[in-house]
PDB file of N, CA and C in Angstrom:
ATOM      1  N   MET A  78     -16.202  -1.631  20.901  1.00 43.00           N
ATOM      2  CA  MET A  78     -14.777  -2.088  19.953  1.00 43.00           C
ATOM      3  C   MET A  78     -14.493  -1.080  18.814  1.00 43.00           C
ATOM      4  N   LYS A  79     -13.406  -0.524  18.825  1.00 52.00           N
ATOM      5  CA  LYS A  79     -13.318   0.279  17.576  1.00 52.00           C
ATOM      6  C   LYS A  79     -13.217  -0.417  16.180  1.00 52.00           C
ATOM      7  N   ARG A  80     -14.068   0.297  15.470  1.00 56.00           N
ATOM      8  CA  ARG A  80     -13.924  -0.280  13.967  1.00 56.00           C
ATOM      9  C   ARG A  80     -12.749   0.108  13.287  1.00 56.00           C
ATOM     10  N   GLN A  81     -12.497  -0.904  12.214  1.00 57.00           N
ATOM     11  CA  GLN A  81     -10.945  -0.536  11.516  1.00 57.00           C
ATOM     12  C   GLN A  81     -11.585   0.398  10.467  1.00 57.00           C
ATOM     13  N   ASN A  82     -10.528   1.221  10.035  1.00 59.00           N
ATOM     14  CA  ASN A  82     -10.711   2.333   9.230  1.00 59.00           C
ATOM     15  C   ASN A  82     -10.705   1.878   7.618  1.00 59.00           C
ATOM     16  N   LYS A  83     -11.792   1.647   6.948  1.00 58.00           N
ATOM     17  CA  LYS A  83     -11.773   1.040   5.758  1.00 58.00           C
ATOM     18  C   LYS A  83     -10.958   1.777   4.675  1.00 58.00           C
ATOM     19  N   TYR A  84     -10.511   3.113   4.951  1.00 56.00           N
ATOM     20  CA  TYR A  84     -10.068   3.738   3.918  1.00 56.00           C
ATOM     21  C   TYR A  84      -8.546   3.923   3.886  1.00 56.00           C
ATOM     22  N   ARG A  85      -8.044   3.011   5.008  1.00 65.00           N
ATOM     23  CA  ARG A  85      -6.625   2.843   4.940  1.00 65.00           C
ATOM     24  C   ARG A  85      -6.045   1.631   4.454  1.00 65.00           C
ATOM     25  N   LYS A  86      -6.108   1.534   2.896  1.00 79.00           N
ATOM     26  CA  LYS A  86      -6.029   0.253   2.283  1.00 79.00           C
ATOM     27  C   LYS A  86      -4.668   0.013   2.039  1.00 79.00           C
ATOM     28  N   PHE A  87      -3.524   0.691   2.208  1.00 82.00           N
ATOM     29  CA  PHE A  87      -2.301   0.584   1.882  1.00 82.00           C
ATOM     30  C   PHE A  87      -1.383   0.059   3.085  1.00 82.00           C
ATOM     31  N   GLN A  88      -2.059  -0.215   4.183  1.00 80.00           N
ATOM     32  CA  GLN A  88      -1.176  -0.683   5.318  1.00 80.00           C
ATOM     33  C   GLN A  88      -0.211  -1.836   5.015  1.00 80.00           C
ATOM     34  N   LEU A  89      -0.418  -2.630   4.282  1.00 81.00           N
ATOM     35  CA  LEU A  89       0.550  -3.968   3.855  1.00 81.00           C
ATOM     36  C   LEU A  89       1.592  -3.581   3.174  1.00 81.00           C
ATOM     37  N   GLN A  90       1.681  -2.298   2.478  1.00 88.00           N
ATOM     38  CA  GLN A  90       2.716  -2.039   1.349  1.00 88.00           C
ATOM     39  C   GLN A  90       3.419  -0.802   2.141  1.00 88.00           C
ATOM     40  N   GLN A  91       3.405  -0.553   3.585  1.00 89.00           N
ATOM     41  CA  GLN A  91       4.060   0.251   4.420  1.00 89.00           C
ATOM     42  C   GLN A  91       5.407   0.637   3.953  1.00 89.00           C
ATOM     43  N   GLN A  92       6.504  -0.574   3.835  1.00 92.00           N
ATOM     44  CA  GLN A  92       7.626  -0.517   3.383  1.00 92.00           C
ATOM     45  C   GLN A  92       7.675   0.253   2.196  1.00 92.00           C
ATOM     46  N   ASN A  93       7.198  -0.091   0.966  1.00 93.00           N
ATOM     47  CA  ASN A  93       7.198   0.663  -0.017  1.00 93.00           C
ATOM     48  C   ASN A  93       6.835   1.993   0.020  1.00 93.00           C
ATOM     49  N   ILE A  94       5.862   2.363   0.728  1.00 94.00           N
ATOM     50  CA  ILE A  94       5.662   3.843   0.710  1.00 94.00           C
ATOM     51  C   ILE A  94       6.534   4.390   1.433  1.00 94.00           C
ATOM     52  N   GLU A  95       7.249   4.045   2.540  1.00 93.00           N
ATOM     53  CA  GLU A  95       8.151   4.696   3.140  1.00 93.00           C
ATOM     54  C   GLU A  95       9.517   4.886   2.275  1.00 93.00           C
ATOM     55  N   ALA A  96       9.460   4.068   1.432  1.00 94.00           N
ATOM     56  CA  ALA A  96      10.713   4.205   0.408  1.00 94.00           C
ATOM     57  C   ALA A  96      10.406   5.323  -0.557  1.00 94.00           C
ATOM     58  N   LEU A  97       9.300   5.165  -1.227  1.00 95.00           N
ATOM     59  CA  LEU A  97       8.774   5.982  -1.992  1.00 95.00           C
ATOM     60  C   LEU A  97       8.855   7.653  -1.628  1.00 95.00           C
ATOM     61  N   GLU A  98       8.359   7.713  -0.270  1.00 95.00           N
ATOM     62  CA  GLU A  98       8.229   8.797   0.287  1.00 95.00           C
ATOM     63  C   GLU A  98       9.480   9.579   0.428  1.00 95.00           C
ATOM     64  N   ARG A  99      10.882   8.732   0.724  1.00 95.00           N
ATOM     65  CA  ARG A  99      12.041   9.375   0.877  1.00 95.00           C
ATOM     66  C   ARG A  99      12.700   9.633  -0.645  1.00 95.00           C
ATOM     67  N   GLU A 100      12.304   8.795  -1.558  1.00 94.00           N
ATOM     68  CA  GLU A 100      12.629   9.204  -2.833  1.00 94.00           C
ATOM     69  C   GLU A 100      11.941  10.338  -3.972  1.00 94.00           C
ATOM     70  N   ASN A 101      10.597  10.467  -3.650  1.00 95.00           N
ATOM     71  CA  ASN A 101       9.959  11.506  -4.153  1.00 95.00           C
ATOM     72  C   ASN A 101       8.782  12.414  -3.318  1.00 95.00           C
ATOM     73  N   SER A 102       9.182  13.570  -3.580  1.00 96.00           N
ATOM     74  CA  SER A 102       8.370  14.559  -2.839  1.00 96.00           C
ATOM     75  C   SER A 102       7.120  14.883  -3.291  1.00 96.00           C
ATOM     76  N   ARG A 103       6.602  14.671  -4.366  1.00 97.00           N
ATOM     77  CA  ARG A 103       5.415  14.611  -4.976  1.00 97.00           C
ATOM     78  C   ARG A 103       4.509  13.413  -4.441  1.00 97.00           C
ATOM     79  N   PHE A 104       5.200  12.132  -4.610  1.00 97.00           N
ATOM     80  CA  PHE A 104       4.320  10.834  -3.750  1.00 97.00           C
ATOM     81  C   PHE A 104       3.990  11.140  -2.357  1.00 97.00           C
ATOM     82  N   LYS A 105       5.127  11.874  -1.274  1.00 97.00           N
ATOM     83  CA  LYS A 105       4.857  12.136  -0.127  1.00 97.00           C
ATOM     84  C   LYS A 105       3.760  12.870  -0.046  1.00 97.00           C
ATOM     85  N   ARG A 106       3.609  14.100  -0.835  1.00 97.00           N
ATOM     86  CA  ARG A 106       2.531  14.977  -0.781  1.00 97.00           C
ATOM     87  C   ARG A 106       1.026  14.240  -1.130  1.00 97.00           C
ATOM     88  N   VAL A 107       0.996  13.569  -2.179  1.00 97.00           N
ATOM     89  CA  VAL A 107      -0.220  12.886  -2.442  1.00 97.00           C
ATOM     90  C   VAL A 107      -0.525  11.782  -1.340  1.00 97.00           C
ATOM     91  N   TYR A 108       0.632  11.315  -0.779  1.00 96.00           N
ATOM     92  CA  TYR A 108       0.054  10.010   0.201  1.00 96.00           C
ATOM     93  C   TYR A 108      -0.405  10.872   1.466  1.00 96.00           C
ATOM     94  N   SER A 109       0.244  12.007   1.778  1.00 96.00           N
ATOM     95  CA  SER A 109      -0.176  12.446   3.144  1.00 96.00           C
ATOM     96  C   SER A 109      -1.664  13.183   2.905  1.00 96.00           C
ATOM     97  N   GLU A 110      -1.778  13.727   1.661  1.00 96.00           N
ATOM     98  CA  GLU A 110      -3.359  13.990   1.279  1.00 96.00           C
ATOM     99  C   GLU A 110      -4.282  13.132   1.358  1.00 96.00           C
ATOM    100  N   TYR A 111      -3.816  11.983   1.060  1.00 95.00           N
ATOM    101  CA  TYR A 111      -4.856  10.716   1.006  1.00 95.00           C
ATOM    102  C   TYR A 111      -4.949  10.310   2.709  1.00 95.00           C
ATOM    103  N   GLU A 112      -3.956  10.162   3.343  1.00 93.00           N
ATOM    104  CA  GLU A 112      -4.257   9.989   4.694  1.00 93.00           C
ATOM    105  C   GLU A 112      -5.048  11.074   5.425  1.00 93.00           C
ATOM    106  N   ASN A 113      -4.664  12.120   5.359  1.00 94.00           N
ATOM    107  CA  ASN A 113      -5.771  13.211   5.659  1.00 94.00           C
ATOM    108  C   ASN A 113      -7.038  12.923   5.319  1.00 94.00           C
ATOM    109  N   MET A 114      -7.226  12.993   3.885  1.00 94.00           N
ATOM    110  CA  MET A 114      -8.601  12.778   3.764  1.00 94.00           C
ATOM    111  C   MET A 114      -9.301  11.393   4.127  1.00 94.00           C
ATOM    112  N   SER A 115      -8.669  10.464   4.169  1.00 92.00           N
ATOM    113  CA  SER A 115      -9.124   9.162   4.475  1.00 92.00           C
ATOM    114  C   SER A 115      -9.476   9.222   6.007  1.00 92.00           C
ATOM    115  N   ASN A 116      -8.634   9.914   6.944  1.00 91.00           N
ATOM    116  CA  ASN A 116      -8.843   9.919   8.295  1.00 91.00           C
ATOM    117  C   ASN A 116     -10.075  11.037   8.507  1.00 91.00           C
ATOM    118  N   GLU A 117     -10.200  11.991   7.630  1.00 93.00           N
ATOM    119  CA  GLU A 117     -11.314  12.656   7.996  1.00 93.00           C
ATOM    120  C   GLU A 117     -12.753  12.451   7.554  1.00 93.00           C
ATOM    121  N   LEU A 118     -12.555  11.527   6.407  1.00 91.00           N
ATOM    122  CA  LEU A 118     -13.622  10.813   6.263  1.00 91.00           C
ATOM    123  C   LEU A 118     -14.234   9.587   7.187  1.00 91.00           C
ATOM    124  N   TRP A 119     -13.180   9.117   7.802  1.00 89.00           N
ATOM    125  CA  TRP A 119     -13.469   8.163   8.906  1.00 89.00           C
ATOM    126  C   TRP A 119     -14.093   8.757   9.821  1.00 89.00           C
ATOM    127  N   ASN A 120     -13.573   9.795  10.383  1.00 89.00           N
ATOM    128  CA  ASN A 120     -14.445  10.663  11.425  1.00 89.00           C
ATOM    129  C   ASN A 120     -15.806  11.064  11.084  1.00 89.00           C
ATOM    130  N   LEU A 121     -15.944  11.600   9.902  1.00 88.00           N
ATOM    131  CA  LEU A 121     -17.208  12.028   9.438  1.00 88.00           C
ATOM    132  C   LEU A 121     -18.141  10.971   9.488  1.00 88.00           C
ATOM    133  N   GLU A 122     -17.891  10.097   8.803  1.00 85.00           N
ATOM    134  CA  GLU A 122     -18.728   8.876   8.810  1.00 85.00           C
ATOM    135  C   GLU A 122     -19.035   8.101  10.171  1.00 85.00           C
ATOM    136  N   ASN A 123     -18.212   8.488  11.375  1.00 85.00           N
ATOM    137  CA  ASN A 123     -18.599   7.549  12.471  1.00 85.00           C
ATOM    138  C   ASN A 123     -18.582   8.850  13.726  1.00 85.00           C
ATOM    139  N   ALA A 124     -18.859  10.033  13.224  1.00 82.00           N
ATOM    140  CA  ALA A 124     -19.099  11.008  14.325  1.00 82.00           C
ATOM    141  C   ALA A 124     -20.477  11.115  14.635  1.00 82.00           C
ATOM    142  N   THR A 125     -21.094  11.130  15.791  1.00 82.00           N
ATOM    143  CA  THR A 125     -22.192  11.079  16.516  1.00 82.00           C
ATOM    144  C   THR A 125     -22.796  12.493  16.493  1.00 82.00           C
ATOM    145  N   ASP A 126     -22.188  13.717  16.465  1.00 85.00           N
ATOM    146  CA  ASP A 126     -22.632  15.002  16.382  1.00 85.00           C
ATOM    147  C   ASP A 126     -23.570  15.322  14.960  1.00 85.00           C
ATOM    148  N   GLU A 127     -23.689  16.378  14.811  1.00 83.00           N
ATOM    149  CA  GLU A 127     -24.467  16.746  13.481  1.00 83.00           C
ATOM    150  C   GLU A 127     -24.078  15.940  12.124  1.00 83.00           C
ATOM    151  N   PRO A 128     -25.065  15.772  11.487  1.00 85.00           N
ATOM    152  CA  PRO A 128     -24.999  14.756  10.484  1.00 85.00           C
ATOM    153  C   PRO A 128     -24.511  15.447   9.245  1.00 85.00           C
ATOM    154  N   VAL A 129     -23.632  15.003   8.400  1.00 87.00           N
ATOM    155  CA  VAL A 129     -22.928  15.848   7.112  1.00 87.00           C
ATOM    156  C   VAL A 129     -23.840  15.456   6.253  1.00 87.00           C
ATOM    157  N   PRO A 130     -23.981  16.122   5.133  1.00 90.00           N
ATOM    158  CA  PRO A 130     -25.017  15.920   3.734  1.00 90.00           C
ATOM    159  C   PRO A 130     -23.714  14.967   3.070  1.00 90.00           C
ATOM    160  N   ASP A 131     -24.753  13.969   2.722  1.00 91.00           N
ATOM    161  CA  ASP A 131     -24.205  12.828   1.663  1.00 91.00           C
ATOM    162  C   ASP A 131     -23.647  13.142   0.587  1.00 91.00           C
ATOM    163  N   ASP A 132     -23.977  14.192  -0.147  1.00 95.00           N
ATOM    164  CA  ASP A 132     -23.318  14.856  -1.123  1.00 95.00           C
ATOM    165  C   ASP A 132     -21.575  15.228  -0.950  1.00 95.00           C
ATOM    166  N   PHE A 133     -21.465  15.748   0.440  1.00 93.00           N
ATOM    167  CA  PHE A 133     -20.324  16.157   0.844  1.00 93.00           C
ATOM    168  C   PHE A 133     -19.476  14.796   0.929  1.00 93.00           C
ATOM    169  N   ILE A 134     -19.869  14.142   1.648  1.00 92.00           N
ATOM    170  CA  ILE A 134     -19.403  12.700   1.669  1.00 92.00           C
ATOM    171  C   ILE A 134     -18.895  11.754   0.529  1.00 92.00           C
ATOM    172  N   ASN A 135     -19.910  11.974  -0.487  1.00 94.00           N
ATOM    173  CA  ASN A 135     -19.660  11.229  -1.466  1.00 94.00           C
ATOM    174  C   ASN A 135     -18.360  12.037  -2.251  1.00 94.00           C
ATOM    175  N   ALA A 136     -18.362  13.197  -2.163  1.00 96.00           N
ATOM    176  CA  ALA A 136     -17.183  13.969  -3.024  1.00 96.00           C
ATOM    177  C   ALA A 136     -16.067  13.551  -2.154  1.00 96.00           C
ATOM    178  N   MET A 137     -16.048  13.488  -0.946  1.00 95.00           N
ATOM    179  CA  MET A 137     -14.753  13.219  -0.282  1.00 95.00           C
ATOM    180  C   MET A 137     -14.183  11.425  -0.709  1.00 95.00           C
ATOM    181  N   ILE A 138     -15.299  10.888  -0.801  1.00 94.00           N
ATOM    182  CA  ILE A 138     -15.007   9.298  -1.233  1.00 94.00           C
ATOM    183  C   ILE A 138     -14.514   9.442  -2.527  1.00 94.00           C
ATOM    184  N   LEU A 139     -15.175  10.268  -3.634  1.00 96.00           N
ATOM    185  CA  LEU A 139     -14.516  10.391  -4.832  1.00 96.00           C
ATOM    186  C   LEU A 139     -13.042  10.969  -4.828  1.00 96.00           C
ATOM    187  N   GLN A 140     -12.797  11.949  -4.096  1.00 96.00           N
ATOM    188  CA  GLN A 140     -11.368  12.448  -4.018  1.00 96.00           C
ATOM    189  C   GLN A 140     -10.588  11.349  -3.279  1.00 96.00           C
ATOM    190  N   THR A 141     -11.156  10.755  -2.457  1.00 95.00           N
ATOM    191  CA  THR A 141     -10.102   9.494  -1.814  1.00 95.00           C
ATOM    192  C   THR A 141      -9.507   8.495  -2.518  1.00 95.00           C
ATOM    193  N   SER A 142     -10.917   8.242  -3.699  1.00 94.00           N
ATOM    194  CA  SER A 142     -10.627   7.154  -4.476  1.00 94.00           C
ATOM    195  C   SER A 142      -9.642   7.665  -5.714  1.00 94.00           C
ATOM    196  N   TYR A 143      -9.824   8.955  -6.145  1.00 96.00           N
ATOM    197  CA  TYR A 143      -8.699   9.218  -7.291  1.00 96.00           C
ATOM    198  C   TYR A 143      -7.243   9.361  -6.573  1.00 96.00           C
ATOM    199  N   LEU A 144      -7.169   9.625  -5.193  1.00 96.00           N
ATOM    200  CA  LEU A 144      -5.778   9.553  -4.438  1.00 96.00           C
ATOM    201  C   LEU A 144      -5.303   8.178  -4.401  1.00 96.00           C
ATOM    202  N   GLU A 145      -6.399   7.076  -3.983  1.00 95.00           N
ATOM    203  CA  GLU A 145      -5.847   5.736  -3.973  1.00 95.00           C
ATOM    204  C   GLU A 145      -5.241   5.287  -5.074  1.00 95.00           C
ATOM    205  N   ASP A 146      -6.103   5.890  -6.695  1.00 96.00           N
ATOM    206  CA  ASP A 146      -5.910   5.494  -7.963  1.00 96.00           C
ATOM    207  C   ASP A 146      -4.295   5.926  -7.908  1.00 96.00           C
ATOM    208  N   GLU A 147      -3.769   7.091  -7.844  1.00 97.00           N
ATOM    209  CA  GLU A 147      -2.777   7.508  -8.179  1.00 97.00           C
ATOM    210  C   GLU A 147      -1.679   6.824  -7.196  1.00 97.00           C
ATOM    211  N   ILE A 148      -1.637   6.766  -6.075  1.00 97.00           N
ATOM    212  CA  ILE A 148      -0.788   5.943  -5.086  1.00 97.00           C
ATOM    213  C   ILE A 148      -0.744   4.256  -5.772  1.00 97.00           C
ATOM    214  N   GLU A 149      -1.756   3.824  -6.016  1.00 96.00           N
ATOM    215  CA  GLU A 149      -1.458   2.412  -6.688  1.00 96.00           C
ATOM    216  C   GLU A 149      -0.579   2.466  -7.826  1.00 96.00           C
ATOM    217  N   ASP A 150      -0.775   3.568  -8.917  1.00 96.00           N
ATOM    218  CA  ASP A 150      -0.186   3.454  -9.911  1.00 96.00           C
ATOM    219  C   ASP A 150       1.506   3.695  -9.460  1.00 96.00           C
ATOM    220  N   TRP A 151       1.593   4.544  -8.417  1.00 96.00           N
ATOM    221  CA  TRP A 151       3.090   4.790  -7.720  1.00 96.00           C
ATOM    222  C   TRP A 151       3.501   3.580  -7.420  1.00 96.00           C
ATOM    223  N   LEU A 152       2.878   2.778  -6.764  1.00 95.00           N
ATOM    224  CA  LEU A 152       3.250   1.678  -6.034  1.00 95.00           C
ATOM    225  C   LEU A 152       3.559   0.541  -7.007  1.00 95.00           C
ATOM    226  N   ILE A 153       2.752   0.421  -7.920  1.00 95.00           N
ATOM    227  CA  ILE A 153       2.872  -0.602  -9.320  1.00 95.00           C
ATOM    228  C   ILE A 153       4.222  -0.250 -10.045  1.00 95.00           C
ATOM    229  N   ARG A 154       4.564   0.928 -10.250  1.00 94.00           N
ATOM    230  CA  ARG A 154       5.650   1.368 -10.948  1.00 94.00           C
ATOM    231  C   ARG A 154       6.949   0.999 -10.052  1.00 94.00           C
ATOM    232  N   PHE A 155       6.668   1.503  -8.595  1.00 92.00           N
ATOM    233  CA  PHE A 155       7.764   1.051  -7.854  1.00 92.00           C
ATOM    234  C   PHE A 155       8.375  -0.333  -7.700  1.00 92.00           C
ATOM    235  N   ASN A 156       7.271  -1.041  -7.620  1.00 88.00           N
ATOM    236  CA  ASN A 156       7.427  -2.693  -7.683  1.00 88.00           C
ATOM    237  C   ASN A 156       8.205  -3.134  -8.885  1.00 88.00           C
ATOM    238  N   ASP A 157       7.678  -2.682  -9.903  1.00 89.00           N
ATOM    239  CA  ASP A 157       8.189  -3.055 -11.276  1.00 89.00           C
ATOM    240  C   ASP A 157       9.682  -2.649 -11.400  1.00 89.00           C
ATOM    241  N   LYS A 158       9.668  -1.383 -10.922  1.00 84.00           N
ATOM    242  CA  LYS A 158      11.334  -0.962 -10.880  1.00 84.00           C
ATOM    243  C   LYS A 158      11.906  -1.796  -9.992  1.00 84.00           C
ATOM    244  N   LYS A 159      11.754  -2.172  -8.874  1.00 75.00           N
ATOM    245  CA  LYS A 159      12.488  -3.248  -7.939  1.00 75.00           C
ATOM    246  C   LYS A 159      12.688  -4.675  -8.849  1.00 75.00           C
ATOM    247  N   THR A 160      11.606  -5.193  -9.289  1.00 72.00           N
ATOM    248  CA  THR A 160      11.645  -6.332 -10.076  1.00 72.00           C
ATOM    249  C   THR A 160      12.739  -6.252 -10.960  1.00 72.00           C
ATOM    250  N   THR A 161      12.635  -5.140 -12.121  1.00 72.00           N
ATOM    251  CA  THR A 161      13.598  -5.245 -12.767  1.00 72.00           C
ATOM    252  C   THR A 161      15.027  -4.969 -12.321  1.00 72.00           C
ATOM    253  N   ASP A 162      15.274  -3.957 -11.262  1.00 65.00           N
ATOM    254  CA  ASP A 162      16.379  -3.620 -10.654  1.00 65.00           C
ATOM    255  C   ASP A 162      17.169  -5.115 -10.303  1.00 65.00           C
ATOM    256  N   ILE A 163      16.313  -6.168  -9.781  1.00 61.00           N
ATOM    257  CA  ILE A 163      16.683  -7.332  -9.282  1.00 61.00           C
ATOM    258  C   ILE A 163      17.394  -8.230 -10.469  1.00 61.00           C
ATOM    259  N   LYS A 164      16.334  -8.331 -11.671  1.00 60.00           N
ATOM    260  CA  LYS A 164      16.749  -8.991 -12.545  1.00 60.00           C
ATOM    261  C   LYS A 164      17.889  -8.697 -13.395  1.00 60.00           C
ATOM    262  N   GLN A 165      18.405  -7.411 -13.117  1.00 54.00           N
ATOM    263  CA  GLN A 165      19.763  -7.101 -13.759  1.00 54.00           C
ATOM    264  C   GLN A 165      20.656  -7.749 -13.019  1.00 54.00           C
TER     265      GLN A 165
END
């Protein structure tokens, strides 16, 4: 059985992500980079061939977490904007 990719934490907010990607090219680039890095990290951690140095994996985890933080900030602002628009 295939394990779920633990780095794909924004699956429940896919509608908001798609809306943000349409509205903002910078968000689209950041999210695309996050998807690529999280997929690559998942593949490296689950590969059965040559081992990858822990320092390299840790650096990728750190970069992925920075991207996650930025994406979370975008989503919070987007949700706040939606809430404000609804109240007006």
